[in-house]
Amino acid sequence: MAARLFLFDDPVARDWLPFSLTRPAGELLFGTLTLRARAERAWGLTCEGHLAGEALLGFEEPGAPPCVAPEAIGTEGDRLLVSGRFACDGGGGFAAPTVLTCESSPVGAWIPHGAALPPSLLSGRWPRWPRAAVEGMLLESPWRLMSANGDRIRADARDLPGDEPPRGAHRVGTGRIAVGEGATVEPGVVFDTTNGPVILAAGARVRAPCRIAGPAYVGPGSVVLGGALEDVSVGPACKVRGEVESSVLAGFANKAHDGFLGHSVLGRWVNLGAMTANSDLKNTYGPVRARAGGRETGTGLTKAGCLLGDHVRTGIGTLLNTGAVVGAGSSLFGGGMAPGDVPPFSWGGRRGLAEYDIGRFLETAARVMARRGVDLTAGMRRLYRRAFADTAALRSGGAPT
């Protein structure tokens, strides 16, 4: 019997705002794969579920496993638990209970058939079991998803065959170009591979005029409508135009207009209005600090743009300051500089924020998703209502429940 794979979010991953409110860490894009798909590839197993806490029970997404309660692990079969914020590059099987480590930090556990899951493991307290090293990278924050993304694309490209540029396109540099089945590129597109590969997944489309500089990944079914992209990962079913630099778009994003997006991470179903732009560098050139959930933290970076949660929407001319964090389900409009710490399910902009009516949010989200052939399931509706209730205090200036 094959081992059973589960991903879990430890206390650090559960604080990955704004994303952890509505999705497990393993369903974020890093390089050319989600962290969950990366673990599946490394171990040769299909993930059965995410252990990400009661708040994310009901999480459902096409192609992704659900969030489950710890009881789902049971005692049947060998079970492999891997941290959702661990970018796994390889591992093996073990005969005895084992804590898996990467550079001395625990990143998972092997639990043999019949052994119970130690309850302390999910709270970050590891049992005193033998330890074994595995290859990969443990990500400490969502900002690290962005800052390490280019190197991850370069590593992913080593497993891909190199292709000649499509007819009419132009290559600069000698780096790898990989074009998936059914991907189309209009004449005149420039692929600059000087600093890294350019990877187009199956069904991706690139319209001219456009320049894509590696390391860059454009996901399945995504459309680049024109502009300049450099050091980016674009997830599935996105529409992208304008200047995008050093950013990760998890999927189903709509940036179909001009405007700058730099050193940022976007959740799924984000829609950026025309001329939405962000700052990714302070005038002092100093380190960037960010506020999320009412708490200020250091990003450890000189260049840090914005983090936008799932289903964030911006109106025409919205400006996002350096280190801005916008909570899931928020709608910003009215132009000008938006607040730097926008609580989830907010409605407004530079003149002030109000609470977004949850019924109206769900109605809009369902309509947006239906346009891409995706249903807003009953489980996700319950999850969003729970997230809305749990963050009510943030919208009134207090602490979350």
CSV table of C-alpha atoms in Angstrom, one decimal:
chain,number,residue,atom,x,y,z
A,1,MET,CA,0.0,0.0,0.0
A,2,ALA,CA,1.4,3.4,-1.0
A,3,ALA,CA,2.0,6.0,1.7
A,4,ARG,CA,-0.7,8.6,2.3
A,5,LEU,CA,0.4,12.2,1.8
A,6,PHE,CA,-1.1,15.2,3.8
A,7,LEU,CA,0.1,18.8,4.0
A,8,PHE,CA,-0.3,20.8,7.2
A,9,ASP,CA,-0.1,24.4,8.1
A,10,ASP,CA,1.9,25.1,11.2
A,11,PRO,CA,1.4,28.3,13.3
A,12,VAL,CA,3.7,30.2,11.0
A,13,ALA,CA,1.8,29.2,7.8
A,14,ARG,CA,-1.5,30.0,9.5
A,15,ASP,CA,-0.3,33.5,9.9
A,16,TRP,CA,0.6,34.0,6.2
A,17,LEU,CA,-1.8,36.9,5.8
A,18,PRO,CA,-3.6,37.8,3.7
A,19,PHE,CA,-3.6,34.4,2.1
A,20,SER,CA,-4.1,32.1,5.1
A,21,LEU,CA,-7.5,33.5,5.8
A,22,THR,CA,-9.0,31.7,2.7
A,23,ARG,CA,-6.5,29.1,1.5
A,24,PRO,CA,-3.9,26.7,2.8
A,25,ALA,CA,-0.3,27.6,2.2
A,26,GLY,CA,0.2,24.6,0.0
A,27,GLU,CA,-2.2,26.0,-2.6
A,28,LEU,CA,0.1,29.0,-3.3
A,29,LEU,CA,2.2,29.1,-6.5
A,30,PHE,CA,6.0,29.0,-6.2
A,31,GLY,CA,7.9,28.7,-9.5
A,32,THR,CA,5.9,26.6,-11.9
A,33,LEU,CA,4.0,24.6,-9.3
A,34,THR,CA,1.9,25.1,-6.2
A,35,LEU,CA,3.7,24.0,-3.0
A,36,ARG,CA,1.3,21.1,-2.8
A,37,ALA,CA,2.0,19.9,-6.4
A,38,ARG,CA,5.7,20.2,-5.6
A,39,ALA,CA,5.4,17.8,-2.7
A,40,GLU,CA,3.3,15.4,-4.8
A,41,ARG,CA,6.0,15.4,-7.5
A,42,ALA,CA,8.9,15.0,-5.0
A,43,TRP,CA,7.3,12.0,-3.2
A,44,GLY,CA,5.4,10.5,-6.1
A,45,LEU,CA,2.1,10.6,-4.1
A,46,THR,CA,-1.3,12.3,-4.4
A,47,CYS,CA,-2.1,14.6,-1.5
A,48,GLU,CA,-5.3,13.6,0.3
A,49,GLY,CA,-5.9,16.8,2.2
A,50,HIS,CA,-4.6,19.9,4.0
A,51,LEU,CA,-4.6,20.2,7.7
A,52,ALA,CA,-5.0,23.9,8.1
A,53,GLY,CA,-7.3,24.4,11.0
A,54,GLU,CA,-11.0,24.6,11.5
A,55,ALA,CA,-11.2,28.0,9.8
A,56,LEU,CA,-10.4,26.5,6.4
A,57,LEU,CA,-12.6,23.5,6.6
A,58,GLY,CA,-14.8,23.6,3.5
A,59,PHE,CA,-11.9,24.8,1.3
A,60,GLU,CA,-12.6,23.4,-2.2
A,61,GLU,CA,-10.8,24.3,-5.4
A,62,PRO,CA,-10.7,22.4,-8.8
A,63,GLY,CA,-7.6,20.2,-8.9
A,64,ALA,CA,-6.8,20.7,-5.2
A,65,PRO,CA,-7.4,18.4,-2.2
A,66,PRO,CA,-9.8,19.6,0.5
A,67,CYS,CA,-8.9,20.9,4.0
A,68,VAL,CA,-9.6,18.1,6.5
A,69,ALA,CA,-9.7,17.6,10.2
A,70,PRO,CA,-6.8,15.8,11.9
A,71,GLU,CA,-9.1,12.7,12.4
A,72,ALA,CA,-8.9,12.1,8.7
A,73,ILE,CA,-5.4,10.9,9.0
A,74,GLY,CA,-6.3,8.0,11.2
A,75,THR,CA,-3.9,5.1,11.7
A,76,GLU,CA,-4.2,3.2,8.4
A,77,GLY,CA,-1.2,3.0,6.2
A,78,ASP,CA,2.1,4.8,6.3
A,79,ARG,CA,1.4,8.6,6.5
A,80,LEU,CA,3.6,11.4,5.3
A,81,LEU,CA,2.9,14.8,6.7
A,82,VAL,CA,4.7,17.7,5.0
A,83,SER,CA,4.6,21.4,5.9
A,84,GLY,CA,2.5,23.4,3.5
A,85,ARG,CA,5.3,26.1,3.4
A,86,PHE,CA,8.0,23.6,2.5
A,87,ALA,CA,9.1,23.6,-1.2
A,88,CYS,CA,10.0,20.0,-1.3
A,89,ASP,CA,12.7,18.7,-3.8
A,90,GLY,CA,12.8,15.0,-2.8
A,91,GLY,CA,12.6,12.4,-0.1
A,92,GLY,CA,12.1,8.7,0.6
A,93,GLY,CA,10.3,6.2,2.8
A,94,PHE,CA,11.1,5.2,6.4
A,95,ALA,CA,10.4,2.2,8.6
A,96,ALA,CA,10.0,4.0,12.0
A,97,PRO,CA,8.4,7.3,13.1
A,98,THR,CA,10.7,10.0,11.8
A,99,VAL,CA,10.9,13.8,11.9
A,100,LEU,CA,11.9,15.2,8.5
A,101,THR,CA,14.2,18.2,8.5
A,102,CYS,CA,15.7,20.7,6.1
A,103,GLU,CA,18.8,22.6,7.2
A,104,SER,CA,18.0,21.4,10.8
A,105,SER,CA,14.4,22.8,10.7
A,106,PRO,CA,11.6,20.3,11.0
A,107,VAL,CA,9.5,20.2,7.9
A,108,GLY,CA,7.4,17.0,8.2
A,109,ALA,CA,7.0,13.6,9.7
A,110,TRP,CA,6.7,10.0,8.6
A,111,ILE,CA,4.1,8.1,10.7
A,112,PRO,CA,4.1,4.4,10.1
A,113,HIS,CA,1.0,2.2,9.9
A,114,GLY,CA,-0.8,1.9,13.2
A,115,ALA,CA,0.9,4.9,14.9
A,116,ALA,CA,-1.2,7.8,15.9
A,117,LEU,CA,-0.7,11.5,14.9
A,118,PRO,CA,1.0,13.3,17.8
A,119,PRO,CA,-1.4,16.2,18.5
A,120,SER,CA,1.5,18.5,19.3
A,121,LEU,CA,2.9,18.3,15.8
A,122,LEU,CA,0.3,20.6,14.3
A,123,SER,CA,1.0,23.3,16.9
A,124,GLY,CA,4.7,23.3,16.0
A,125,ARG,CA,6.0,21.0,18.8
A,126,TRP,CA,7.8,18.1,17.3
A,127,PRO,CA,8.1,14.7,18.9
A,128,ARG,CA,11.5,13.3,20.0
A,129,TRP,CA,11.7,10.9,17.1
A,130,PRO,CA,14.8,10.1,14.9
A,131,ARG,CA,15.5,12.8,12.3
A,132,ALA,CA,16.2,12.5,8.6
A,133,ALA,CA,17.2,15.3,6.2
A,134,VAL,CA,15.2,16.0,3.0
A,135,GLU,CA,15.9,18.5,0.3
A,136,GLY,CA,14.1,21.7,-0.3
A,137,MET,CA,13.4,25.2,1.1
A,138,LEU,CA,11.3,26.1,4.1
A,139,LEU,CA,9.6,29.5,3.3
A,140,GLU,CA,9.4,31.8,6.3
A,141,SER,CA,6.8,34.3,4.9
A,142,PRO,CA,4.7,35.1,1.8
A,143,TRP,CA,7.3,37.7,0.9
A,144,ARG,CA,9.8,34.9,0.4
A,145,LEU,CA,7.5,33.3,-2.2
A,146,MET,CA,8.2,36.4,-4.3
A,147,SER,CA,11.9,37.0,-3.5
A,148,ALA,CA,12.9,33.3,-4.1
A,149,ASN,CA,10.6,32.7,-7.1
A,150,GLY,CA,13.0,33.4,-9.8
A,151,ASP,CA,15.6,30.9,-8.6
A,152,ARG,CA,12.8,28.4,-8.3
A,153,ILE,CA,11.7,28.9,-11.9
A,154,ARG,CA,15.4,28.4,-13.0
A,155,ALA,CA,15.5,25.1,-11.0
A,156,ASP,CA,12.2,23.9,-12.5
A,157,ALA,CA,13.4,24.5,-16.0
A,158,ARG,CA,16.1,21.9,-15.7
A,159,ASP,CA,13.5,19.2,-16.0
A,160,LEU,CA,12.1,20.7,-19.2
A,161,PRO,CA,13.2,20.2,-22.8
A,162,GLY,CA,14.5,23.3,-24.6
A,163,ASP,CA,12.5,24.5,-27.6
A,164,GLU,CA,13.3,26.9,-30.4
A,165,PRO,CA,11.3,30.2,-30.3
A,166,PRO,CA,8.0,30.0,-32.0
A,167,ARG,CA,8.0,31.2,-35.6
A,168,GLY,CA,8.1,35.0,-35.8
A,169,ALA,CA,9.2,35.4,-32.1
A,170,HIS,CA,12.7,36.5,-31.2
A,171,ARG,CA,15.2,35.2,-28.6
A,172,VAL,CA,17.7,37.3,-26.7
A,173,GLY,CA,20.3,35.4,-24.8
A,174,THR,CA,21.1,31.7,-24.8
A,175,GLY,CA,18.8,30.5,-22.0
A,176,ARG,CA,16.1,27.9,-22.3
A,177,ILE,CA,12.6,28.4,-23.9
A,178,ALA,CA,10.0,25.8,-23.2
A,179,VAL,CA,6.7,25.9,-25.0
A,180,GLY,CA,3.8,23.7,-23.9
A,181,GLU,CA,1.3,21.9,-26.1
A,182,GLY,CA,-1.1,24.2,-27.7
A,183,ALA,CA,0.7,27.4,-26.6
A,184,THR,CA,0.6,30.2,-29.2
A,185,VAL,CA,2.9,33.2,-29.7
A,186,GLU,CA,2.2,36.0,-32.1
A,187,PRO,CA,5.0,37.2,-34.4
A,188,GLY,CA,7.1,40.0,-32.9
A,189,VAL,CA,7.2,38.7,-29.3
A,190,VAL,CA,10.6,38.9,-27.7
A,191,PHE,CA,11.9,36.3,-25.2
A,192,ASP,CA,14.9,37.5,-23.3
A,193,THR,CA,16.6,34.5,-21.7
A,194,THR,CA,19.7,36.3,-20.6
A,195,ASN,CA,19.0,35.9,-16.9
A,196,GLY,CA,16.8,32.8,-17.0
A,197,PRO,CA,14.4,30.6,-18.9
A,198,VAL,CA,11.0,31.4,-20.3
A,199,ILE,CA,8.4,28.7,-19.8
A,200,LEU,CA,4.9,28.7,-21.5
A,201,ALA,CA,2.5,26.1,-20.2
A,202,ALA,CA,0.0,24.2,-22.3
A,203,GLY,CA,-2.6,26.5,-23.9
A,204,ALA,CA,-0.8,29.7,-22.9
A,205,ARG,CA,-1.1,32.6,-25.4
A,206,VAL,CA,1.2,35.6,-25.8
A,207,ARG,CA,0.1,38.5,-28.0
A,208,ALA,CA,2.4,41.1,-29.5
A,209,PRO,CA,3.8,43.6,-28.8
A,210,CYS,CA,5.3,41.9,-25.7
A,211,ARG,CA,8.7,41.3,-24.1
A,212,ILE,CA,9.0,38.4,-21.6
A,213,ALA,CA,12.3,38.3,-19.7
A,214,GLY,CA,13.3,35.2,-17.8
A,215,PRO,CA,13.1,33.7,-15.4
A,216,ALA,CA,9.4,33.6,-16.3
A,217,TYR,CA,6.5,31.2,-16.2
A,218,VAL,CA,3.1,31.6,-17.9
A,219,GLY,CA,0.6,29.0,-16.7
A,220,PRO,CA,-1.9,26.9,-18.6
A,221,GLY,CA,-4.6,28.9,-20.4
A,222,SER,CA,-3.2,32.2,-19.4
A,223,VAL,CA,-3.1,35.1,-21.9
A,224,VAL,CA,-0.4,37.8,-22.0
A,225,LEU,CA,-2.1,40.7,-23.7
A,226,GLY,CA,1.0,42.8,-24.2
A,227,GLY,CA,3.6,44.7,-22.2
A,228,ALA,CA,6.8,43.7,-20.4
A,229,LEU,CA,7.0,40.8,-18.0
A,230,GLU,CA,10.2,39.9,-16.1
A,231,ASP,CA,11.0,37.5,-13.3
A,232,VAL,CA,7.3,36.4,-12.9
A,233,SER,CA,5.1,33.4,-12.3
A,234,VAL,CA,1.7,33.6,-13.8
A,235,GLY,CA,-0.7,30.9,-12.6
A,236,PRO,CA,-3.5,29.3,-14.6
A,237,ALA,CA,-6.3,31.2,-16.5
A,238,CYS,CA,-4.9,34.7,-16.0
A,239,LYS,CA,-5.1,37.7,-18.2
A,240,VAL,CA,-2.0,40.0,-18.0
A,241,ARG,CA,-1.0,43.3,-19.6
A,242,GLY,CA,1.3,46.1,-18.7
A,243,GLU,CA,4.6,46.0,-16.7
A,244,VAL,CA,4.9,43.1,-14.3
A,245,GLU,CA,8.2,42.5,-12.5
A,246,SER,CA,9.3,40.0,-9.8
A,247,SER,CA,5.7,39.0,-8.9
A,248,VAL,CA,3.6,35.8,-8.4
A,249,LEU,CA,0.0,35.6,-9.6
A,250,ALA,CA,-1.6,32.5,-8.1
A,251,GLY,CA,-4.2,32.1,-10.8
A,252,PHE,CA,-7.4,33.4,-12.4
A,253,ALA,CA,-6.1,36.9,-12.0
A,254,ASN,CA,-7.4,39.7,-14.4
A,255,LYS,CA,-4.8,42.4,-15.0
A,256,ALA,CA,-6.0,43.2,-18.5
A,257,HIS,CA,-5.0,46.8,-18.5
A,258,ASP,CA,-1.8,48.9,-18.3
A,259,GLY,CA,-0.3,49.6,-14.9
A,260,PHE,CA,2.8,48.5,-12.9
A,261,LEU,CA,2.8,45.5,-10.6
A,262,GLY,CA,6.2,44.8,-9.0
A,263,HIS,CA,7.6,42.6,-6.2
A,264,SER,CA,4.2,41.4,-5.2
A,265,VAL,CA,2.1,38.3,-4.6
A,266,LEU,CA,-1.5,38.0,-5.7
A,267,GLY,CA,-4.0,35.3,-4.5
A,268,ARG,CA,-6.6,33.8,-6.8
A,269,TRP,CA,-9.4,35.7,-8.5
A,270,VAL,CA,-7.8,39.1,-8.2
A,271,ASN,CA,-9.0,41.8,-10.6
A,272,LEU,CA,-6.9,45.0,-11.1
A,273,GLY,CA,-8.7,47.9,-12.7
A,274,ALA,CA,-7.1,50.0,-15.4
A,275,MET,CA,-3.9,51.9,-14.3
A,276,THR,CA,-3.8,50.2,-10.9
A,277,ALA,CA,-0.2,50.5,-9.9
A,278,ASN,CA,2.0,49.8,-6.9
A,279,SER,CA,5.2,51.1,-5.3
A,280,ASP,CA,7.8,48.5,-4.5
A,281,LEU,CA,10.6,50.8,-3.3
A,282,LYS,CA,10.7,53.4,-0.5
A,283,ASN,CA,12.1,56.8,-1.3
A,284,THR,CA,14.7,56.3,1.4
A,285,TYR,CA,15.7,52.9,-0.2
A,286,GLY,CA,15.4,51.5,3.2
A,287,PRO,CA,14.0,48.1,4.3
A,288,VAL,CA,10.2,47.7,3.9
A,289,ARG,CA,7.9,47.0,6.8
A,290,ALA,CA,4.3,45.8,6.3
A,291,ARG,CA,1.1,45.7,8.4
A,292,ALA,CA,-1.3,42.8,8.2
A,293,GLY,CA,-4.0,42.0,10.7
A,294,GLY,CA,-3.1,45.1,12.7
A,295,ARG,CA,0.4,43.9,13.3
A,296,GLU,CA,3.6,45.4,11.8
A,297,THR,CA,6.4,43.1,10.6
A,298,GLY,CA,9.6,43.5,8.6
A,299,THR,CA,9.7,42.0,5.2
A,300,GLY,CA,13.5,41.7,5.2
A,301,LEU,CA,13.5,43.3,1.8
A,302,THR,CA,14.4,46.6,0.2
A,303,LYS,CA,12.0,45.9,-2.7
A,304,ALA,CA,8.6,44.7,-1.5
A,305,GLY,CA,5.4,45.7,-3.4
A,306,CYS,CA,2.0,44.4,-2.2
A,307,LEU,CA,0.2,41.2,-1.0
A,308,LEU,CA,-3.3,40.9,-2.3
A,309,GLY,CA,-5.6,38.2,-0.9
A,310,ASP,CA,-8.1,36.1,-2.8
A,311,HIS,CA,-10.9,38.0,-4.6
A,312,VAL,CA,-9.4,41.5,-4.2
A,313,ARG,CA,-10.7,44.0,-6.7
A,314,THR,CA,-9.4,47.5,-7.5
A,315,GLY,CA,-11.0,50.3,-9.4
A,316,ILE,CA,-9.4,52.5,-12.1
A,317,GLY,CA,-6.4,54.4,-10.9
A,318,THR,CA,-5.9,52.7,-7.6
A,319,LEU,CA,-2.5,53.2,-6.1
A,320,LEU,CA,-0.9,50.7,-3.6
A,321,ASN,CA,1.9,51.8,-1.4
A,322,THR,CA,5.2,50.0,-0.7
A,323,GLY,CA,4.4,46.9,1.5
A,324,ALA,CA,0.7,47.2,1.2
A,325,VAL,CA,-1.4,44.2,2.3
A,326,VAL,CA,-5.0,44.0,1.1
A,327,GLY,CA,-7.2,41.4,2.8
A,328,ALA,CA,-9.3,38.8,1.0
A,329,GLY,CA,-12.6,39.9,-0.5
A,330,SER,CA,-11.8,43.6,-0.4
A,331,SER,CA,-13.0,46.1,-3.1
A,332,LEU,CA,-10.9,49.3,-3.5
A,333,PHE,CA,-12.1,52.1,-5.7
A,334,GLY,CA,-12.1,55.9,-6.0
A,335,GLY,CA,-8.5,56.3,-7.3
A,336,GLY,CA,-5.5,57.6,-5.3
A,337,MET,CA,-3.5,55.9,-2.6
A,338,ALA,CA,-5.3,53.1,-0.8
A,339,PRO,CA,-4.6,52.4,2.9
A,340,GLY,CA,-1.5,50.2,3.5
A,341,ASP,CA,-3.3,47.7,5.7
A,342,VAL,CA,-6.8,46.9,4.3
A,343,PRO,CA,-8.8,44.5,6.5
A,344,PRO,CA,-10.5,41.5,4.8
A,345,PHE,CA,-13.9,42.2,3.2
A,346,SER,CA,-13.4,46.0,3.1
A,347,TRP,CA,-15.2,48.4,0.7
A,348,GLY,CA,-13.8,51.8,-0.2
A,349,GLY,CA,-10.4,53.5,-0.7
A,350,ARG,CA,-8.4,56.5,0.2
A,351,ARG,CA,-11.4,58.3,1.7
A,352,GLY,CA,-12.1,55.6,4.1
A,353,LEU,CA,-13.1,51.9,4.4
A,354,ALA,CA,-16.5,50.4,5.2
A,355,GLU,CA,-17.5,46.8,5.6
A,356,TYR,CA,-18.3,44.9,2.4
A,357,ASP,CA,-21.7,43.3,2.6
A,358,ILE,CA,-21.0,39.5,2.7
A,359,GLY,CA,-24.1,38.7,0.6
A,360,ARG,CA,-23.0,41.2,-2.1
A,361,PHE,CA,-19.5,39.8,-2.0
A,362,LEU,CA,-20.6,36.2,-2.5
A,363,GLU,CA,-22.9,37.3,-5.3
A,364,THR,CA,-20.1,39.0,-7.2
A,365,ALA,CA,-17.6,36.2,-6.5
A,366,ALA,CA,-20.0,33.6,-7.9
A,367,ARG,CA,-20.6,35.8,-11.0
A,368,VAL,CA,-16.9,36.3,-11.6
A,369,MET,CA,-16.0,32.6,-11.2
A,370,ALA,CA,-18.9,31.5,-13.4
A,371,ARG,CA,-17.4,33.5,-16.3
A,372,ARG,CA,-14.3,31.1,-16.1
A,373,GLY,CA,-16.5,28.0,-15.8
A,374,VAL,CA,-15.9,27.6,-12.0
A,375,ASP,CA,-18.6,27.2,-9.4
A,376,LEU,CA,-18.5,28.9,-6.0
A,377,THR,CA,-19.3,25.8,-3.9
A,378,ALA,CA,-21.4,25.6,-0.8
A,379,GLY,CA,-18.3,24.8,1.1
A,380,MET,CA,-16.4,27.9,0.0
A,381,ARG,CA,-19.5,30.0,0.7
A,382,ARG,CA,-19.4,28.8,4.3
A,383,LEU,CA,-15.6,29.4,4.5
A,384,TYR,CA,-16.0,33.0,3.3
A,385,ARG,CA,-18.9,33.6,5.7
A,386,ARG,CA,-16.7,32.2,8.6
A,387,ALA,CA,-13.7,34.3,7.5
A,388,PHE,CA,-16.0,37.4,7.4
A,389,ALA,CA,-17.2,36.8,10.9
A,390,ASP,CA,-13.8,36.0,12.3
A,391,THR,CA,-12.3,39.3,11.0
A,392,ALA,CA,-15.2,41.6,11.9
A,393,ALA,CA,-13.2,43.2,14.7
A,394,LEU,CA,-10.4,44.2,12.3
A,395,ARG,CA,-12.9,46.2,10.3
A,396,SER,CA,-14.0,48.1,13.4
A,397,GLY,CA,-10.4,48.8,14.5
A,398,GLY,CA,-10.1,45.9,17.0
A,399,ALA,CA,-8.3,42.5,17.1
A,400,PRO,CA,-9.5,39.5,15.2
A,401,THR,CA,-11.5,36.8,17.0
